[in-house]
Coordinates of C-alpha atoms in Angstrom, one line a residue:
M2 CA -43.1 -14.6 105.9
T3 CA -42.8 -10.9 107.0
S4 CA -40.6 -8.3 105.5
T5 CA -38.0 -6.1 107.4
P6 CA -38.7 -2.5 106.9
T7 CA -35.8 -0.7 105.2
P8 CA -34.2 1.8 107.7
A9 CA -34.4 5.4 106.7
P10 CA -31.2 7.0 105.5
T11 CA -29.2 8.8 108.1
T12 CA -28.8 12.4 107.5
P13 CA -25.0 13.1 107.3
H14 CA -23.4 15.6 109.7
Y15 CA -20.5 17.7 109.5
P16 CA -18.8 19.5 112.4
V17 CA -17.9 22.5 110.2
A18 CA -19.3 22.8 106.9
I19 CA -17.7 25.5 104.5
I20 CA -19.9 26.4 101.5
G21 CA -17.6 27.4 98.6
G22 CA -14.4 26.3 97.6
G23 CA -12.7 29.5 96.5
L24 CA -9.6 30.8 98.3
S25 CA -11.2 31.7 101.7
G26 CA -13.0 28.3 102.0
L27 CA -10.1 26.4 101.1
L28 CA -7.6 28.4 103.4
L29 CA -10.2 28.0 106.4
A30 CA -10.2 24.3 105.9
R31 CA -6.3 24.2 105.7
V32 CA -6.0 26.2 109.1
L33 CA -8.6 23.9 110.8
I34 CA -7.5 20.7 109.7
K35 CA -3.6 21.6 110.2
G36 CA -4.9 22.5 113.7
G37 CA -6.4 19.2 114.2
A38 CA -10.0 20.0 113.7
D39 CA -12.5 18.6 111.2
A40 CA -13.8 20.8 108.4
T41 CA -15.4 19.9 104.9
V42 CA -15.8 22.1 102.0
F43 CA -18.7 21.9 99.6
D44 CA -18.4 23.3 96.3
L45 CA -20.8 23.5 93.4
E46 CA -18.3 22.7 90.6
S47 CA -17.7 19.2 89.4
G48 CA -14.0 19.3 90.4
P49 CA -11.0 21.5 90.7
E50 CA -10.4 21.9 87.0
A51 CA -14.2 22.6 86.2
R52 CA -13.2 26.2 85.1
T53 CA -10.3 28.4 84.8
Q54 CA -9.6 30.8 87.7
G55 CA -7.9 33.6 85.6
G56 CA -6.5 36.7 86.7
M57 CA -3.5 37.8 88.8
L58 CA -3.6 38.6 92.3
D59 CA -1.3 40.9 94.5
I60 CA -1.0 39.4 97.8
H61 CA -0.4 42.0 100.6
E62 CA 2.3 41.4 103.4
E63 CA 0.0 42.3 106.2
T64 CA -3.2 40.4 105.2
G65 CA -3.1 37.7 102.6
Q66 CA 0.8 36.8 103.1
A67 CA 0.1 36.8 106.9
A68 CA -3.0 34.2 106.2
L69 CA -0.7 32.1 104.3
R70 CA 1.9 32.1 107.0
T71 CA -0.9 30.9 109.4
A72 CA -1.8 28.1 107.1
G73 CA 1.8 27.2 106.7
L74 CA 1.9 27.8 103.1
H75 CA 4.0 31.0 102.7
A76 CA 7.1 29.3 101.3
E77 CA 5.0 27.4 98.7
F78 CA 3.5 30.8 97.9
R79 CA 6.6 32.5 97.3
A80 CA 7.8 29.7 95.0
K81 CA 4.8 30.5 92.6
V82 CA 4.9 34.4 92.5
H83 CA 5.2 36.1 89.2
P84 CA 8.7 37.7 88.8
G85 CA 8.2 41.3 87.4
G86 CA 4.6 41.2 88.3
E87 CA 4.8 44.3 90.6
A88 CA 5.8 46.6 87.9
V89 CA 3.3 49.3 87.0
R90 CA 2.4 51.7 84.3
V91 CA -0.1 54.6 84.1
W92 CA -1.4 55.9 81.0
D93 CA -3.9 58.9 80.4
K94 CA -6.4 58.5 77.7
A95 CA -4.5 60.8 75.5
G96 CA -1.7 58.2 75.4
A97 CA 0.8 59.8 77.6
L98 CA 2.7 57.5 80.0
V99 CA 2.6 59.5 83.0
H100 CA 4.0 57.0 85.6
E101 CA 6.0 53.8 85.6
E102 CA 7.5 51.7 88.3
A103 CA 9.9 48.7 87.8
D104 CA 9.6 45.5 89.9
D105 CA 13.0 45.4 91.8
G106 CA 12.0 42.5 93.7
E107 CA 11.7 44.4 97.1
G108 CA 8.0 44.9 97.1
D109 CA 5.6 43.5 99.6
R110 CA 2.8 42.9 97.3
P111 CA 4.0 39.9 94.9
E112 CA 1.6 38.7 92.1
I113 CA 0.4 35.3 91.8
D114 CA -2.0 33.7 89.3
R115 CA -5.3 33.1 91.1
G116 CA -5.4 29.4 89.6
D117 CA -2.0 28.8 90.9
L118 CA -2.9 30.0 94.4
R119 CA -6.1 27.9 94.5
A120 CA -4.2 24.8 93.3
L121 CA -1.6 25.3 96.1
L122 CA -4.7 25.4 98.7
L123 CA -6.4 22.4 97.1
A124 CA -3.0 20.5 97.4
S125 CA -2.8 21.2 101.1
L126 CA -6.0 19.5 101.8
P127 CA -6.9 15.8 101.9
A128 CA -9.2 14.6 99.4
S129 CA -11.8 13.6 102.0
A130 CA -12.1 17.3 102.8
L131 CA -13.6 18.2 99.7
R132 CA -17.1 17.6 98.2
W133 CA -17.6 18.3 94.7
N134 CA -21.0 18.5 92.9
S135 CA -22.4 20.1 95.9
K136 CA -24.4 22.9 94.9
V137 CA -26.2 24.5 98.0
T138 CA -29.7 25.7 97.5
G139 CA -30.8 26.8 100.9
A140 CA -30.1 26.3 104.7
R141 CA -32.3 26.5 107.7
P142 CA -31.7 26.6 111.4
L143 CA -32.4 23.4 113.6
G144 CA -31.7 25.2 116.8
A145 CA -28.7 25.2 119.3
G146 CA -26.6 26.5 116.4
R147 CA -27.1 23.4 114.2
H148 CA -28.2 23.8 110.4
E149 CA -29.9 21.8 107.9
V150 CA -28.5 22.5 104.4
S151 CA -30.2 21.5 101.1
L152 CA -28.4 20.6 98.0
A153 CA -29.4 20.8 94.3
D154 CA -29.5 17.0 93.9
G155 CA -32.1 16.7 96.7
T156 CA -29.8 15.5 99.5
V157 CA -29.5 17.4 102.8
F158 CA -26.9 17.5 105.5
T159 CA -26.6 19.0 109.0
T160 CA -23.8 20.9 110.5
G161 CA -22.7 22.3 113.8
L162 CA -20.9 25.3 112.1
L163 CA -22.0 26.6 108.8
V164 CA -19.6 29.1 107.0
G165 CA -20.7 30.9 103.9
A166 CA -17.5 31.3 101.7
D167 CA -19.9 31.2 98.5
G168 CA -19.2 34.7 97.1
A169 CA -21.3 37.5 96.0
W170 CA -24.6 35.8 95.7
S171 CA -24.2 33.7 98.9
R172 CA -26.8 31.2 99.8
V173 CA -25.8 31.3 103.6
R174 CA -25.9 35.2 103.7
P175 CA -29.9 35.4 104.1
L176 CA -29.5 33.5 107.5
L177 CA -27.8 36.7 108.7
T178 CA -29.0 39.5 106.8
P179 CA -31.3 40.6 104.1
A180 CA -28.6 42.7 102.5
G181 CA -27.5 41.9 98.9
P182 CA -25.1 43.2 96.3
A183 CA -25.8 46.4 94.3
Y184 CA -24.6 47.3 91.0
T185 CA -21.8 50.1 91.3
G186 CA -22.4 51.8 87.8
I187 CA -19.3 50.3 86.7
S188 CA -18.7 47.4 84.3
F189 CA -15.8 45.6 82.9
I190 CA -15.5 44.0 79.3
E191 CA -12.9 41.3 79.9
F192 CA -10.6 40.1 77.0
D193 CA -7.2 38.4 76.4
L194 CA -4.2 38.7 74.2
M195 CA -2.3 35.4 74.1
D196 CA 1.3 35.1 73.6
A197 CA 1.6 38.6 73.5
D198 CA 5.3 39.3 72.9
A199 CA 5.1 37.2 69.7
R200 CA 1.6 37.9 68.7
H201 CA 0.8 41.4 70.0
P202 CA 4.1 43.3 70.4
E203 CA 2.6 46.7 70.4
A204 CA 0.0 45.8 73.2
A205 CA 2.7 44.0 75.1
E206 CA 4.8 47.2 75.1
V207 CA 1.8 49.2 76.2
I208 CA 1.0 46.9 79.1
G209 CA 4.6 46.2 80.2
G210 CA 5.6 43.5 82.6
G211 CA 3.1 43.8 85.3
M212 CA 0.0 45.9 85.9
C213 CA -1.2 48.7 83.7
F214 CA -3.8 51.4 84.2
A215 CA -5.0 53.6 81.3
L216 CA -7.7 56.2 82.6
G217 CA -9.8 59.2 81.6
G218 CA -13.5 60.4 81.0
G219 CA -15.1 57.7 83.2
Q220 CA -13.4 54.9 81.3
G221 CA -10.3 53.0 81.5
F222 CA -8.1 49.8 80.6
L223 CA -7.0 47.9 83.4
A224 CA -4.6 45.1 82.4
H225 CA -1.8 42.8 83.6
R226 CA 0.6 40.4 82.3
E227 CA 0.0 36.8 83.3
T228 CA 2.5 34.2 83.7
D229 CA 2.0 32.4 80.6
G230 CA 2.8 35.6 78.6
S231 CA -0.6 36.5 77.9
L232 CA -2.2 39.9 78.7
H233 CA -5.6 39.9 80.6
I234 CA -7.4 43.2 80.0
Y235 CA -10.7 44.8 81.3
A236 CA -12.2 47.6 79.3
A237 CA -13.9 49.6 82.2
L238 CA -16.8 51.9 81.7
Q239 CA -19.6 53.6 83.3
A240 CA -22.8 52.2 82.0
P241 CA -26.3 51.5 83.1
E242 CA -27.3 48.0 83.4
E243 CA -30.0 48.6 80.7
W244 CA -27.1 49.3 78.3
L245 CA -25.5 46.0 79.1
E246 CA -28.7 44.2 78.7
A247 CA -29.2 45.6 75.3
H248 CA -26.2 44.2 73.8
D249 CA -25.1 40.6 72.6
F250 CA -21.6 40.3 74.1
S251 CA -21.3 36.8 72.5
D252 CA -21.0 38.3 69.2
A253 CA -17.4 39.5 69.5
E254 CA -17.3 41.6 66.3
Q255 CA -20.2 43.5 67.2
T256 CA -18.8 43.9 70.8
R257 CA -15.4 45.3 69.3
E258 CA -17.1 47.8 67.5
L259 CA -19.4 48.6 70.3
L260 CA -16.1 49.2 72.5
L261 CA -14.1 50.9 69.8
D262 CA -17.1 53.5 69.4
A263 CA -17.2 53.8 73.4
F264 CA -13.5 54.6 73.4
A265 CA -13.6 56.7 70.0
D266 CA -11.6 59.7 71.5
W267 CA -8.7 57.7 73.2
A268 CA -5.1 57.5 71.9
P269 CA -4.8 55.0 69.0
H270 CA -2.3 52.6 70.7
L271 CA -4.7 52.4 73.7
R272 CA -7.8 51.7 71.4
G273 CA -5.6 49.1 69.5
L274 CA -6.0 46.8 72.6
L275 CA -9.5 46.3 71.5
D276 CA -8.6 45.7 67.8
E277 CA -6.3 42.6 68.9
A278 CA -8.6 41.2 71.4
E279 CA -8.9 37.3 71.2
H280 CA -11.4 34.7 72.4
G281 CA -14.3 37.2 72.4
F282 CA -15.4 39.4 75.3
V283 CA -17.0 38.7 78.6
P284 CA -19.1 41.5 80.4
R285 CA -18.6 41.7 84.1
R286 CA -21.0 43.8 86.1
I287 CA -19.3 45.3 89.4
H288 CA -21.5 44.8 92.4
A289 CA -20.9 45.7 96.0
L290 CA -22.5 45.0 99.4
P291 CA -23.2 48.2 101.7
A292 CA -20.1 49.4 103.2
G293 CA -19.9 48.7 106.8
L294 CA -22.3 45.8 106.6
T295 CA -22.8 44.1 109.9
W296 CA -25.2 41.6 111.4
D297 CA -26.5 40.2 114.9
R298 CA -24.7 37.2 116.1
V299 CA -26.7 34.1 114.9
P300 CA -25.6 30.9 116.5
G301 CA -23.6 28.4 114.3
V302 CA -23.1 30.6 111.3
T303 CA -21.0 33.2 109.8
L304 CA -19.4 34.5 106.5
L305 CA -16.1 35.1 104.8
G306 CA -14.8 37.0 101.9
D307 CA -17.2 38.2 99.2
A308 CA -20.0 36.6 101.1
A309 CA -19.4 39.0 104.0
H310 CA -18.1 42.1 102.4
L311 CA -18.2 42.1 98.4
M312 CA -16.6 45.4 97.3
S313 CA -15.4 46.8 93.9
P314 CA -12.0 45.6 93.0
F315 CA -10.5 49.2 93.1
A316 CA -8.8 48.8 96.5
G317 CA -6.9 45.6 95.4
E318 CA -8.1 44.1 98.8
G319 CA -10.7 41.3 97.9
A320 CA -8.6 38.2 97.9
N321 CA -6.4 39.6 100.7
L322 CA -9.4 40.1 102.9
A323 CA -10.8 36.7 102.0
L324 CA -7.6 35.0 103.1
A325 CA -7.4 37.1 106.2
D326 CA -10.8 36.3 107.1
A327 CA -10.2 32.6 106.9
A328 CA -7.2 32.8 108.9
D329 CA -8.8 34.8 111.6
L330 CA -11.7 32.5 111.7
G331 CA -9.7 29.4 111.9
T332 CA -7.3 30.7 114.4
A333 CA -10.4 31.8 116.6
L334 CA -12.0 28.4 116.4
L335 CA -9.0 26.5 117.4
A336 CA -8.4 28.9 120.2
H337 CA -12.0 28.4 121.5
P338 CA -12.5 24.6 121.3
G339 CA -16.0 23.5 122.3
D340 CA -17.3 27.2 122.3
T341 CA -18.1 28.2 118.7
E342 CA -20.2 31.1 119.8
A343 CA -17.2 32.6 121.5
A344 CA -14.9 31.9 118.4
L345 CA -17.6 33.5 116.0
A346 CA -17.9 36.7 118.3
A347 CA -14.1 37.1 118.3
Y348 CA -13.8 36.7 114.7
E349 CA -16.7 38.9 113.8
S350 CA -15.3 41.6 116.1
V351 CA -12.3 41.9 113.8
L352 CA -14.0 41.1 110.6
F353 CA -16.7 44.0 110.6
P354 CA -14.3 47.2 111.4
R355 CA -11.7 45.8 108.8
A356 CA -14.1 45.3 106.2
A357 CA -15.8 48.6 106.8
D358 CA -12.5 50.3 106.4
T359 CA -11.6 48.6 103.2
A360 CA -15.1 48.9 101.7
A361 CA -14.8 52.6 102.2
M362 CA -11.4 52.8 100.7
S363 CA -12.7 50.8 97.7
A364 CA -15.5 53.1 97.1
A365 CA -13.4 56.1 97.3
S366 CA -10.9 54.5 94.9
L367 CA -13.7 53.8 92.4
D368 CA -14.8 57.5 92.6
M369 CA -11.2 58.5 92.0
L370 CA -10.5 56.2 89.1
F371 CA -13.7 57.1 87.2
G372 CA -13.8 60.9 88.4
E373 CA -11.8 63.9 87.2
D374 CA -8.1 63.9 86.2
P375 CA -7.9 60.0 87.3
A376 CA -4.4 59.3 86.1
R377 CA -2.8 62.2 88.0
R378 CA -4.8 61.3 91.1
L379 CA -3.8 57.5 90.8
V380 CA 0.0 58.6 90.4
D381 CA -0.5 60.8 93.4
M382 CA -1.6 57.9 95.5
F383 CA 1.3 55.7 94.1
T384 CA 3.6 58.4 95.2
G385 CA 1.9 59.1 98.5
T386 CA 0.9 62.6 97.6
Y387 CA -2.8 62.0 97.1
D388 CA -5.5 64.4 98.7
P389 CA -9.0 63.1 98.5
Q390 CA -10.2 66.7 98.5
D391 CA -8.2 67.7 95.6

């Protein structure tokens, strides 16, 4: 009796493989699927609740909101915005409140919890479009615009269009450019104050109902009130990477003392934010890709969001650009059925100049916020009187 050979497993093929289940990857999938195209999102997390998303996002009318309209999700977005979230306060390091704006409900940059926005995007997709536990370890071209993608579990798949929406340390980017992120010289130490009005009333009064900046001497506190009543705060400072590597930030009390020393000459009510910090501290090094990064057209692959144009957060545009990228790429692909290269060329012709302009603005904002007289210069920017040469 002869045995029948076991057939070799067939390598799965996906017409459009989107690597990364963040805002840009999910919105691209939504636009394509809504338009009748096929798209699959691969994410390294075990599921949508694997980690908290954290932070508030101000979604701009001309970029992020326009993208949500393209995806048919603007009404759902508006239902989840944070009332009062567009309020702003600016302090100097001496403790003077130098600027305050109320949220009158007429602004064009409403705030939404990042987790709420991601949940909205996830809910707009069929479960079949999502592949969790799919950590990409590499990809290689097969010719004619096709790529083979390798996963951490040892499996592979092929795709006709590979989209890197996988963030700062993208595994897809090396197919297009050797460029990688560089440290900007600024780091955040992130912490939270929970149930602020009841448990931390003094800090709640300092931060107010929306966004708060306290700036001076190459340092600052950047904070916002979240929808659950907590305060999410970043202590920002210029620091070499060696300084960060020399400290154990998992030791909360040691970190608190380290930061209190770093902010020793700040007003007591601003330093008090550190005294009240809960749940420890998390260091965040701020990296950026080279401003104006481009690449030659490579068949069958492109990038979105931070994978394409990682920049410091000081222009407030990162999430908005990611959403705009996704809407533009999805629209281009739907407008060029059967001609992926024409779609990618059209998309990148918009992506490159927009990202270059915003990256330059982000770098200039970093210099402003951590340079001379930053509180006054930020107020001038808010009031439309800012002169970069001042």
